[in-house]
DNA sequence: CGGCGTCTCCTCCCGGGGGAGGAGATACTG
DNA sequence: CAGTATCTCCTCCCCCGGGAGGAGACGCCG
């Protein structure tokens, strides 16, 4: 059972969302908030799995509410649901920690699917939003991260993941190799890049891209 | 019925994908290509709805093949399916016109769902890939990136030095405090910034300026 | 063929990182 | 004054990170 908190200032929309969720056996609406402040307090009291969050709300807005909620309970999945005109707030919302971004004119199935995927750790995005995201990424990704000279392909893989802050165990899982192998590569990387510790190595990973 | 073309140089993988698709009533594998050149000719002849495309292939690679196919038939949905190490090619693949990007170690349901979503005009991405995409987009976005709210002055000092790659002992010497004090501050920093390890904390230090 | 590089994995060892929990000292504020 | 926040430091404890040293498998190349 996925426990859902609805946060939207328009009562009509909340009612519609509640009806939609109530018709699904695996979704349970545990509460409704009419503004950001209510969303924060209700999130703390009800500990929902997923919060469906509008951005335009009186008083505390959705982005601030998202930050506050996640500071308190980082495991909460915040799914932003807003109108098309608000997608200027896409990046602020993502920076605040929202895991997904759906538009209100999406078909109901997409919304329900989005809630389930959010609860499962996925990141649902509406098609238009995703297109914008991809555009931003590709235009920004013109610089293809030049690799540090003198490293083997595998060492580059490991270096990238160190740079993202993964532990040795996580790297091993991601690359499907043993943890001792990861350690071997990291030892090689540290001597090659002359890094005294792991954080410096991570910095090298970012200097190279 | 969704008509699918498989393009991968490893015959075993093609066989697995074909079995997977054949078990689905709405998916039909209309052909298999072992390299980029084959993919181009087969795409022109068979006019599939979706092409599942590997990137590493002998001769013509997947990215070039994607460009060529889309130049001829822009309505074709190209879904890149590749291994983790290849996600350096994420942006080139998107620029070439691929509509989605899945990893080979994804569960089978994710792949099948991805093919359906690609055919429906959606853009399926594996979770890890999407995370990278979001990171790129947010870091590229003109975000306000304040100096990490909610930290005390001393915690900021420690965070800066962690970001420079200093060890706890070095930080203690630099700030003229005990090493246990440093550890206390770092513990507070990690909980406040929700960082699972030191490298992530260092990254937070840099995201904040 | 024999060397070389890379990738893989192993054992042994230990110091530092990091969590849990507490405590004393300042200083600000209602 | 009492309450709160911050800075400082402590102990106990565990595990991960990292060094040393070696080894088997594969592919490339002279």
XYZ file of N, CA and C (backbone and C1' of nucleotides) in Angstrom, chain A residues 152-154 177-178 180-181 184-185, chain C residues 5-13:
90
model
N 43.594 3.672 -17.815
C 42.944 2.660 -18.639
C 41.441 2.895 -18.623
N 40.748 2.203 -19.526
C 39.305 2.405 -19.651
C 38.601 2.068 -18.345
N 38.993 0.967 -17.744
C 38.350 0.525 -16.529
C 38.616 1.499 -15.387
N 31.725 -6.116 -10.701
C 33.031 -6.707 -10.418
C 33.161 -6.839 -8.907
N 34.221 -7.525 -8.468
C 34.426 -7.732 -7.039
C 34.916 -6.486 -6.355
N 37.310 -6.272 -4.248
C 38.775 -6.219 -4.224
C 39.311 -5.660 -5.539
N 38.601 -5.956 -6.610
C 39.016 -5.395 -7.898
C 38.887 -3.878 -7.883
N 41.753 -2.486 -6.106
C 42.959 -2.508 -6.932
C 42.990 -1.303 -7.863
N 41.882 -1.072 -8.544
C 41.826 0.045 -9.479
C 42.038 1.367 -8.743
P 54.401 -3.263 -19.838
O 52.822 -3.127 -19.957
C 52.254 -2.817 -21.231
C 50.761 -3.020 -21.183
C 50.098 -2.469 -19.914
O 48.979 -1.680 -20.284
C 49.528 -4.769 -20.227
P 48.211 -0.856 -19.147
O 46.879 -1.709 -18.964
C 46.204 -2.161 -20.127
C 45.141 -3.170 -19.747
C 44.347 -2.799 -18.487
O 42.986 -2.672 -18.832
C 45.027 -5.080 -18.450
P 41.950 -2.118 -17.715
O 41.283 -3.452 -17.155
C 40.744 -4.394 -18.068
C 40.379 -5.658 -17.320
C 39.666 -5.408 -15.987
O 38.392 -6.046 -15.992
C 41.437 -6.973 -15.738
P 37.393 -5.838 -14.745
O 37.687 -7.062 -13.789
C 37.488 -8.392 -14.247
C 38.234 -9.378 -13.384
C 37.947 -9.299 -11.899
O 36.780 -10.041 -11.598
C 40.250 -9.816 -12.370
P 36.072 -9.909 -10.181
O 37.082 -10.550 -9.135
C 37.366 -11.946 -9.197
C 38.517 -12.273 -8.276
C 38.296 -11.892 -6.822
O 37.875 -13.035 -6.080
C 40.548 -11.527 -7.557
P 37.558 -12.875 -4.512
O 38.963 -13.176 -3.822
C 39.642 -14.406 -4.101
C 41.001 -14.419 -3.432
C 41.003 -13.893 -2.005
O 40.741 -14.964 -1.114
C 42.912 -13.114 -3.245
P 40.444 -14.677 0.447
O 41.869 -14.400 1.097
C 42.938 -15.315 0.897
C 44.184 -14.802 1.610
C 43.935 -14.353 3.050
O 44.855 -14.960 3.929
C 44.977 -12.608 1.799
P 44.559 -14.885 5.517
O 45.452 -13.636 5.975
C 46.817 -13.589 5.581
C 47.423 -12.236 5.959
C 46.946 -11.691 7.311
O 48.066 -11.374 8.116
C 46.750 -10.045 5.623
P 47.865 -11.007 9.671
O 47.901 -9.425 9.624
C 48.898 -8.759 8.834
C 48.601 -7.279 8.787
C 47.983 -6.714 10.071
O 48.856 -5.759 10.626
C 46.859 -5.922 8.124
